[in-house]
Short mmCIF file of C-alpha atoms in Angstrom, two decimals:
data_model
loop_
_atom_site.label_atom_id
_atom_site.label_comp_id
_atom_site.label_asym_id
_atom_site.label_seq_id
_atom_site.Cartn_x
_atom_site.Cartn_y
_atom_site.Cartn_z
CA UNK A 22 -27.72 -30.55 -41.13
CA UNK A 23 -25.73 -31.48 -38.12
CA UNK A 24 -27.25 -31.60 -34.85
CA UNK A 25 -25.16 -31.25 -31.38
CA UNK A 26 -25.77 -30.39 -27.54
CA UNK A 27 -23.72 -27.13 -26.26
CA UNK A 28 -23.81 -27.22 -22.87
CA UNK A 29 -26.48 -29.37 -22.32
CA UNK A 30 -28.85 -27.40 -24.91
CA UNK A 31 -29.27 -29.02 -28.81
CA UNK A 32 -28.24 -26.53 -31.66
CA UNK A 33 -28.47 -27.39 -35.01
CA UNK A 34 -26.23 -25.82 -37.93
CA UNK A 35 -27.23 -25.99 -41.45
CA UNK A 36 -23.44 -26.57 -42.77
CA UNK A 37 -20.96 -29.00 -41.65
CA UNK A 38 -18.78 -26.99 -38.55
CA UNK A 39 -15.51 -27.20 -37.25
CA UNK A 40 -14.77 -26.18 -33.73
CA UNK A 41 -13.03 -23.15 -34.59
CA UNK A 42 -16.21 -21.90 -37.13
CA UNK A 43 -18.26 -22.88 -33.92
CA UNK A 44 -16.55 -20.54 -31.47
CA UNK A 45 -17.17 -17.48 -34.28
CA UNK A 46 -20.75 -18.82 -34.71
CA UNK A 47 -21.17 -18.37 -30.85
CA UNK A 48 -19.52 -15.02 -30.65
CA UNK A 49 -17.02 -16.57 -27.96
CA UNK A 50 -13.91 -15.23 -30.20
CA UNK A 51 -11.58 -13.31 -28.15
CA UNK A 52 -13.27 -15.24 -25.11
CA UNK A 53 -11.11 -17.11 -23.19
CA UNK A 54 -12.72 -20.60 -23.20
CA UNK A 55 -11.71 -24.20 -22.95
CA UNK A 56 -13.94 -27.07 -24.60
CA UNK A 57 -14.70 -30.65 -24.04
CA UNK A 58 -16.27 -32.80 -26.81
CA UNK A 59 -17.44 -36.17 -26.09
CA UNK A 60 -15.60 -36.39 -22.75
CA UNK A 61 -12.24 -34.68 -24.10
CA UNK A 62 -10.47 -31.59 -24.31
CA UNK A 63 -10.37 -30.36 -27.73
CA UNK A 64 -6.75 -28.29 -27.32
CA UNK A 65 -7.23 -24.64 -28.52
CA UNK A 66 -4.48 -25.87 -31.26
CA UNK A 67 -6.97 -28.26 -32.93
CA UNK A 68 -9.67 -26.19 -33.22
CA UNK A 69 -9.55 -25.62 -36.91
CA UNK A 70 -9.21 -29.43 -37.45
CA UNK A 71 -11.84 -30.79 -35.05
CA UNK A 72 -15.12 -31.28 -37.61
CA UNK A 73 -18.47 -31.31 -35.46
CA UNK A 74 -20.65 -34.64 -35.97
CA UNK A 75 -24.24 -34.72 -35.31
CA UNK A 76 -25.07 -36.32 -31.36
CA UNK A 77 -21.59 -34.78 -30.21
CA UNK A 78 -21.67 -33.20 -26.54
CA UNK A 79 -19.67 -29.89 -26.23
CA UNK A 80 -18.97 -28.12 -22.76
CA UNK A 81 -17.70 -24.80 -23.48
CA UNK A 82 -16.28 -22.99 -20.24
CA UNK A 83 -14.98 -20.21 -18.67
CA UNK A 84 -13.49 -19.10 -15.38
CA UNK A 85 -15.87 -17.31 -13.28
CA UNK A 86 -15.94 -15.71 -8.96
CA UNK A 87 -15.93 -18.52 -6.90
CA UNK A 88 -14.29 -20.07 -3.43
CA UNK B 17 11.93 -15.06 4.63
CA UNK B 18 8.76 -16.85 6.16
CA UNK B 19 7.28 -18.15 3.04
CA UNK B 20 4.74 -20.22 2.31
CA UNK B 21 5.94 -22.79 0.10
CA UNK B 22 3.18 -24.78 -2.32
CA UNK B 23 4.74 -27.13 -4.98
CA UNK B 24 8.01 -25.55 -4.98
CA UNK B 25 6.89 -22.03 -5.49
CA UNK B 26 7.34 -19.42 -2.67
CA UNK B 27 4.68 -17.03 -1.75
CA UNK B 28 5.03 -14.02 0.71
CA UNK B 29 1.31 -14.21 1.81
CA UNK B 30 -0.46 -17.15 3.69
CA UNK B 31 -3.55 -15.85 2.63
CA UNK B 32 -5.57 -17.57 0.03
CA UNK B 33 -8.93 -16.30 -1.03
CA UNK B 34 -12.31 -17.03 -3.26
CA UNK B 35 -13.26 -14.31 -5.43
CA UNK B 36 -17.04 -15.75 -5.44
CA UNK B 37 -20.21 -13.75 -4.33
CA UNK B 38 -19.08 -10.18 -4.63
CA UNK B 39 -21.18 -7.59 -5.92
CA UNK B 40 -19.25 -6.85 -8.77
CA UNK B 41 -15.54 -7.46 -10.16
CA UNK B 42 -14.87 -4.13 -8.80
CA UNK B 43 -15.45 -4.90 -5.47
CA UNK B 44 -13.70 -8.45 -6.21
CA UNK B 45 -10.47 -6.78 -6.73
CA UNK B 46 -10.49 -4.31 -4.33
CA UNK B 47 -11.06 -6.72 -1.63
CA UNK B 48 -8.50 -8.99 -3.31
CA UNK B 49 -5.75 -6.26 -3.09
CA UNK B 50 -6.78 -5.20 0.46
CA UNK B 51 -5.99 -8.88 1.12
CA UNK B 52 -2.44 -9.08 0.25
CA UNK B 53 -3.35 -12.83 -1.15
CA UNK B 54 -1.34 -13.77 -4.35
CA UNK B 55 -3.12 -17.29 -5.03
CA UNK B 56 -6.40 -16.25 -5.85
CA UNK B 57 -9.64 -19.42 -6.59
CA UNK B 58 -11.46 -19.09 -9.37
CA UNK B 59 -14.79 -22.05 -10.53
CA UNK B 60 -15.09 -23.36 -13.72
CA UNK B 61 -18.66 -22.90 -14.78
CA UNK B 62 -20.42 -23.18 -18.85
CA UNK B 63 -20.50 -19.72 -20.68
CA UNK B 64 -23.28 -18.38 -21.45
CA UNK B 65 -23.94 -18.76 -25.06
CA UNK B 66 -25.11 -16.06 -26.88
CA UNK B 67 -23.39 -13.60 -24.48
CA UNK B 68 -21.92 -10.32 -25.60
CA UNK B 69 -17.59 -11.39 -25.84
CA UNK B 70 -16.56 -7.98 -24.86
CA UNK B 71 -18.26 -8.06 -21.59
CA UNK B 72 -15.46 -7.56 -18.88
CA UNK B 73 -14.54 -10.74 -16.88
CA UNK B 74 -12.93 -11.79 -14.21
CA UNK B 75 -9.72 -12.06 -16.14
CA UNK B 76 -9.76 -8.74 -16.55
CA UNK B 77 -10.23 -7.95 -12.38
CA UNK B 78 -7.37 -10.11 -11.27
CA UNK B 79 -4.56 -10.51 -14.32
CA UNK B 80 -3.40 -13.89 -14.12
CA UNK B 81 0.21 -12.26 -14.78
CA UNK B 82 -0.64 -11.13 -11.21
CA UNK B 83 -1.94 -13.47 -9.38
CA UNK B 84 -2.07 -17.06 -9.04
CA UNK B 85 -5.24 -18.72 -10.50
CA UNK B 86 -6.83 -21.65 -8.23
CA UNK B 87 -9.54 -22.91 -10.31
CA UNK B 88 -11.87 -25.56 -8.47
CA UNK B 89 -14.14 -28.22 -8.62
CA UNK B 90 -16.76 -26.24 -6.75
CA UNK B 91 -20.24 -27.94 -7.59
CA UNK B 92 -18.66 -31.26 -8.16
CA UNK B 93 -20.02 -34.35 -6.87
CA UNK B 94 -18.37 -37.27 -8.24
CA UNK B 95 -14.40 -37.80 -9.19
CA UNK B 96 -15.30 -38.15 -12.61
CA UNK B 97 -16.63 -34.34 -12.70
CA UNK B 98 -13.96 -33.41 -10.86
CA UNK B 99 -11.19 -34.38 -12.89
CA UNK B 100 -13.16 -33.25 -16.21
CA UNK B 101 -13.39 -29.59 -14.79
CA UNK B 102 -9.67 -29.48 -13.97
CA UNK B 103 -8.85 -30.93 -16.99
CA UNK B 104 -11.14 -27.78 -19.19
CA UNK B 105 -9.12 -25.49 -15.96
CA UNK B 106 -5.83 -26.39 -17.50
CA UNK B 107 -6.60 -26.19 -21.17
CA UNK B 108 -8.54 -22.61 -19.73
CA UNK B 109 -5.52 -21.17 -18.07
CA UNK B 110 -2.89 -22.25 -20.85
CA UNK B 111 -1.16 -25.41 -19.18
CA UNK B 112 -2.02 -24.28 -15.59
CA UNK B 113 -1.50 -27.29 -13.44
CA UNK B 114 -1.86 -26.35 -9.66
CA UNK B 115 -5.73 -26.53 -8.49
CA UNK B 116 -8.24 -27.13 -5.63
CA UNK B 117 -9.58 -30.41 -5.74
CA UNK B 118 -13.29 -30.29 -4.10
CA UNK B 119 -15.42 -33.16 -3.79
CA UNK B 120 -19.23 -32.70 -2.25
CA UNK B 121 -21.19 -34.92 -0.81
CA UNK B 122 -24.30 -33.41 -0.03
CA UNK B 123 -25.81 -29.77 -1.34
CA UNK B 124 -26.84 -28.52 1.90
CA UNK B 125 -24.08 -29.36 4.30
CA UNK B 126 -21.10 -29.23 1.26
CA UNK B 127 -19.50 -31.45 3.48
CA UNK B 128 -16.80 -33.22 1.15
CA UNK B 129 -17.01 -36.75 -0.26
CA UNK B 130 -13.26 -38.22 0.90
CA UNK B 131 -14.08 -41.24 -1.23
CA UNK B 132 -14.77 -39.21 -4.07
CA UNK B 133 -11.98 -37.01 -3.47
CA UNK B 134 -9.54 -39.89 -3.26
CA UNK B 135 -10.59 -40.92 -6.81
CA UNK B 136 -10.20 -37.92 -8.08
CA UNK B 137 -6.89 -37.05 -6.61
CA UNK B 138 -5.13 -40.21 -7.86
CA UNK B 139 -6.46 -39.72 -11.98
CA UNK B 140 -5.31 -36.26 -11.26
CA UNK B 141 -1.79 -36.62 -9.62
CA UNK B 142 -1.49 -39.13 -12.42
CA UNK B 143 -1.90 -36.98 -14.91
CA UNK B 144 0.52 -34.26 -13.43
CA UNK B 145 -2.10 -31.68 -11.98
CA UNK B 146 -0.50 -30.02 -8.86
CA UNK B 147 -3.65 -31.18 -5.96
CA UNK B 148 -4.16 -28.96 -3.28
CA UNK B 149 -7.34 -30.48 -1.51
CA UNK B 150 -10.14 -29.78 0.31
CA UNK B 151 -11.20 -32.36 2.88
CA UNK B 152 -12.99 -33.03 6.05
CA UNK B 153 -10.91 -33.06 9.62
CA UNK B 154 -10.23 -36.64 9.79
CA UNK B 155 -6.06 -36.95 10.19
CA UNK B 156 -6.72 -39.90 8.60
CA UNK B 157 -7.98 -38.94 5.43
CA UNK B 158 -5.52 -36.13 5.89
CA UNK B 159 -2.64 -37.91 5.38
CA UNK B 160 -3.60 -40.61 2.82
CA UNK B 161 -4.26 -37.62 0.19
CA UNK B 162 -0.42 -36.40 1.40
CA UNK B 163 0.77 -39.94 0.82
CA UNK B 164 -0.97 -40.05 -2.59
CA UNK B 165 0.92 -36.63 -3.70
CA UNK B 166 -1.59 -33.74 -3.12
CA UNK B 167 0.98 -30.73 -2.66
CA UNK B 168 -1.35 -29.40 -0.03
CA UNK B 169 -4.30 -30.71 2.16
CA UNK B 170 -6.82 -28.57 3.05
CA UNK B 171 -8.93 -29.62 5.76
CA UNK B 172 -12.29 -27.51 6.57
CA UNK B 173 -12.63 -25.27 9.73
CA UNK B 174 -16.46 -25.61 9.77
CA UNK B 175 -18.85 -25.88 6.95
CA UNK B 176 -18.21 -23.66 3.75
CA UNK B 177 -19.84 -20.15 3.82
CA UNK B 178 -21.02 -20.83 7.69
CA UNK B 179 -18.78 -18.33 9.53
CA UNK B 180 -18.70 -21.07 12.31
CA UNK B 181 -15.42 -20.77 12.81
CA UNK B 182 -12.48 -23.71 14.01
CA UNK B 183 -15.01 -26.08 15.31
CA UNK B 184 -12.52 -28.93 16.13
CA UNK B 185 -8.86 -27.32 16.59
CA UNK B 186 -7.90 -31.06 18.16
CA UNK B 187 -8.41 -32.47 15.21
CA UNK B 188 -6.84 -29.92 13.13
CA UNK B 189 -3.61 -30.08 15.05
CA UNK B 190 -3.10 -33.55 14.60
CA UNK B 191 -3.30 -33.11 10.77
CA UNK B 192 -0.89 -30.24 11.56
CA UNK B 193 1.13 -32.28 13.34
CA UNK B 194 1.85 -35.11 11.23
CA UNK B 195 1.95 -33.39 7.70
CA UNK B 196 4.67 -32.79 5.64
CA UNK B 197 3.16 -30.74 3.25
CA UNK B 198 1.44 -27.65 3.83
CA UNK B 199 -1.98 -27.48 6.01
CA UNK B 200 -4.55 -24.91 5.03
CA UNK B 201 -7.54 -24.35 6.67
CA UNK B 202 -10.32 -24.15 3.81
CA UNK B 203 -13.80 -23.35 4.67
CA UNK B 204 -15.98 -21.97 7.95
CA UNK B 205 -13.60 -18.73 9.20
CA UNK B 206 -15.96 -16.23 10.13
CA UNK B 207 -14.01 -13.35 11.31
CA UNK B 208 -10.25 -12.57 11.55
CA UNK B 209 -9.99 -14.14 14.79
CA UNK B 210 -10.89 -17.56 13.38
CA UNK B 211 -8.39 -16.83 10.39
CA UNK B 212 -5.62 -16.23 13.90
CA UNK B 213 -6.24 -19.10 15.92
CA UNK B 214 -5.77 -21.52 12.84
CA UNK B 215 -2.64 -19.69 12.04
CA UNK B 216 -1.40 -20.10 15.83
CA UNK B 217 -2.03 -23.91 16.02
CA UNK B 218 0.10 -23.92 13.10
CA UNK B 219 -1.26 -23.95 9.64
CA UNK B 220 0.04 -22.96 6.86
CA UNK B 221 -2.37 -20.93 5.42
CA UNK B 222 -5.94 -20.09 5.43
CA UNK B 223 -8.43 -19.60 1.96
CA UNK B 224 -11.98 -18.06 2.43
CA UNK B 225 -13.94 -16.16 0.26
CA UNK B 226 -17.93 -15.93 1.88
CA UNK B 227 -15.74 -14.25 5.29
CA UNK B 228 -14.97 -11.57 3.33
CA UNK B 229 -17.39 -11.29 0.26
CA UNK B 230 -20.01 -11.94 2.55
CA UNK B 231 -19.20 -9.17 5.36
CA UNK B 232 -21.02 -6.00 5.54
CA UNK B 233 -17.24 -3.69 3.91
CA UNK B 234 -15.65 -7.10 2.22
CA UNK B 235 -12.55 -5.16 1.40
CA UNK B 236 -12.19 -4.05 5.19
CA UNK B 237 -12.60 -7.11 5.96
CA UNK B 238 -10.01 -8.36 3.40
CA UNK B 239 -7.14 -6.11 5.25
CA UNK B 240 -8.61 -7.64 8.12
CA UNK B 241 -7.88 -11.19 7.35
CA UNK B 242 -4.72 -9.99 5.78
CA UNK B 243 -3.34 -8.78 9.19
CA UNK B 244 -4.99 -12.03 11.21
CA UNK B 245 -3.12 -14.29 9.29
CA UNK B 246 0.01 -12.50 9.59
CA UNK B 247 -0.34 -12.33 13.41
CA UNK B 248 -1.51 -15.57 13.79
CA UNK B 249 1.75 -16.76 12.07
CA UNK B 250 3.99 -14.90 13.62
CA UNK B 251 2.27 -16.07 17.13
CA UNK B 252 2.91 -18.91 15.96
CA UNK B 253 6.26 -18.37 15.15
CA UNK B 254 7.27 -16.43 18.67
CA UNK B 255 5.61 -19.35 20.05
CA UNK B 256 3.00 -18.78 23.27
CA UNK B 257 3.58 -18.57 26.95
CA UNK B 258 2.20 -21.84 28.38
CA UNK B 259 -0.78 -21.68 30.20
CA UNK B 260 -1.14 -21.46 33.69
CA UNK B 261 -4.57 -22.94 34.73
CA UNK B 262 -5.57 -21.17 37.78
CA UNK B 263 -2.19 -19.45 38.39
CA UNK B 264 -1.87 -15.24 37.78
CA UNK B 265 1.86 -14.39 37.85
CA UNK B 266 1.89 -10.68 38.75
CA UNK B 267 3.78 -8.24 35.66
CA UNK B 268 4.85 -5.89 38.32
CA UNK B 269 7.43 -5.70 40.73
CA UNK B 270 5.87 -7.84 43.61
CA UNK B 271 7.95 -5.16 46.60
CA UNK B 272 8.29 -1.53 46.93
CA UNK B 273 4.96 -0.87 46.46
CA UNK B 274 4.15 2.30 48.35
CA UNK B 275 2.82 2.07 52.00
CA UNK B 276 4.22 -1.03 52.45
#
């Protein structure tokens, strides 16, 4: 079991996780989102290769109304 | 043409705007048309997990085929959050590199933290984002972040979402002044005068959003602004009569009048 915070919240997934089985897992496919792991962007092009490990921080973002 | 000219693109409006607190995305891009602007501020804020992916968003309103996307650092109190929010704005908006640097320094003024800001700015230009920024009135300040390589500086009218209005337009016309890259007012217009009077001392451009989201028919108000910027500007442009303190100059013929 791996164990990781998603914006600032823990989640834990029974099966080892890449970034791109995370976004289907989250139902953000489709979604247009950008995501930071550990402090870096993870490019929308590495998705598939970026393996979660357990204690990694993800921000997952999108654009939203604001001045 | 009178364009506005940011980072070597030309736009035909001068009229910037937020696309925060409206009731609905509806609303957002009605109010957005009614505007005429073409660069268009969006925040960058964590999705909500769990959250139905065919909900409409605010993509969906304003087509960034259509508009220019500003994304900001709205909520951001240190450099280092600044720069990581532009940095998920660019991977966001596929390469996007022109954005609204905003540094706080306190949640209930929002008065911006130049020392934060200047942090920020310098990782930023560094790593090729286009900075137009939001800071305070000091001409100072100003013109260190133009010296650094923002591609516009965008000092604050009054406080953001007051509706003060231009509360120091000395100060702001020395920025104006001795810039070389374009001046926007960002923050405090309250009603379309405000948006003329900082188009008449010369700015470049104005950005708002709470003016118009926050006025009782935003998208009135919207074609408001959008006509108070152009007559400011071209005010501006025509240049003023200079004022005569305590001297009236009759607009009439000064003989012939009748019984004379």
């Amino acid at each position: 079991m791996i164990e990781v915070t998603i914006n600032g919240a823990a989640q834990h997934f029974p099966q080892p996780i890449n970034v791109a089985q995370l976004v289907v897992e989250l139902n953000l496919l489709g979604k247009r989102i950008a995501i930071e792991r550990n402090g870096d962007i993870v490019p929308r092009s590495q998705f598939e290769a970026v393996a979660l490990v357990s204690g990694d921080q993800l921000e997952i973002v999108v654009a939203v109304g604001g001045g | 043409m009178d364009n506005l000219n940011i980072a070597g693109r030309e736009y035909t409006s001068r009229l910037l705007v937020g696309t925060g607190k409206y009731q609905d995305f509806e609303q957002t891009r009605l109010a957005v048309e009614a505007s005429g602007a073409e660069i268009v501020t969006v925040a960058i804020r964590r999705t909500n997990i769990g959250q139905d992916a065919s909900q409409p968003s605010l993509l969906d309103a304003l087509p960034p085929s259509k508009y220019t996307y500003l994304p900001n650092t709205a909520g951001c109190y240190t450099a280092d959050d600044a720069v990581r929010t532009l940095r998920l704005a660019r991977e966001l908006l596929d390469g996007h590199d022109l954005v609204k640097l905003e540094v706080l320094g306190d949640p209930k003024s929002l008065y911006p933290n130049v020392v934060e800001t200047i942090k920020a700015a310098e990782v930023l230009i560094k790593e090729g984002f286009k900075v137009m920024v939001y800071t305070s009135d000091d001409p100072i300040i100003a013109k260190q972040l133009e010296q650094m390589g923002c591609v516009a500086v965008m000092p604050l009218a009054s406080l953001i979402g007051s509706g003060m209005g231009i509360l120091n337009p000395w100060n702001l016309q020395i920025i104006i002044n001795e810039a070389k890259v374009p001046v926007i007012v960002d923050a405090g217009v309250g009603t379309a005068s405000d948006a003329a009077i900082a188009m008449e001392l010369g700015c470049a451009g104005v950005l708002m959003n709470t003016a118009i989201a926050g006025a009782q028919n935003p998208v009135l108000m919207a074609s408001a602004m959008n006509k108070a910027v152009q007559a400011g500007r071209e005010a501006f442009l025509a240049g003023r009569m200079p004022k005569k303190i305590y001297t009236a100059s009759p607009s009439s013929p000064t003989s012939g009048v009748i019984g004379s």
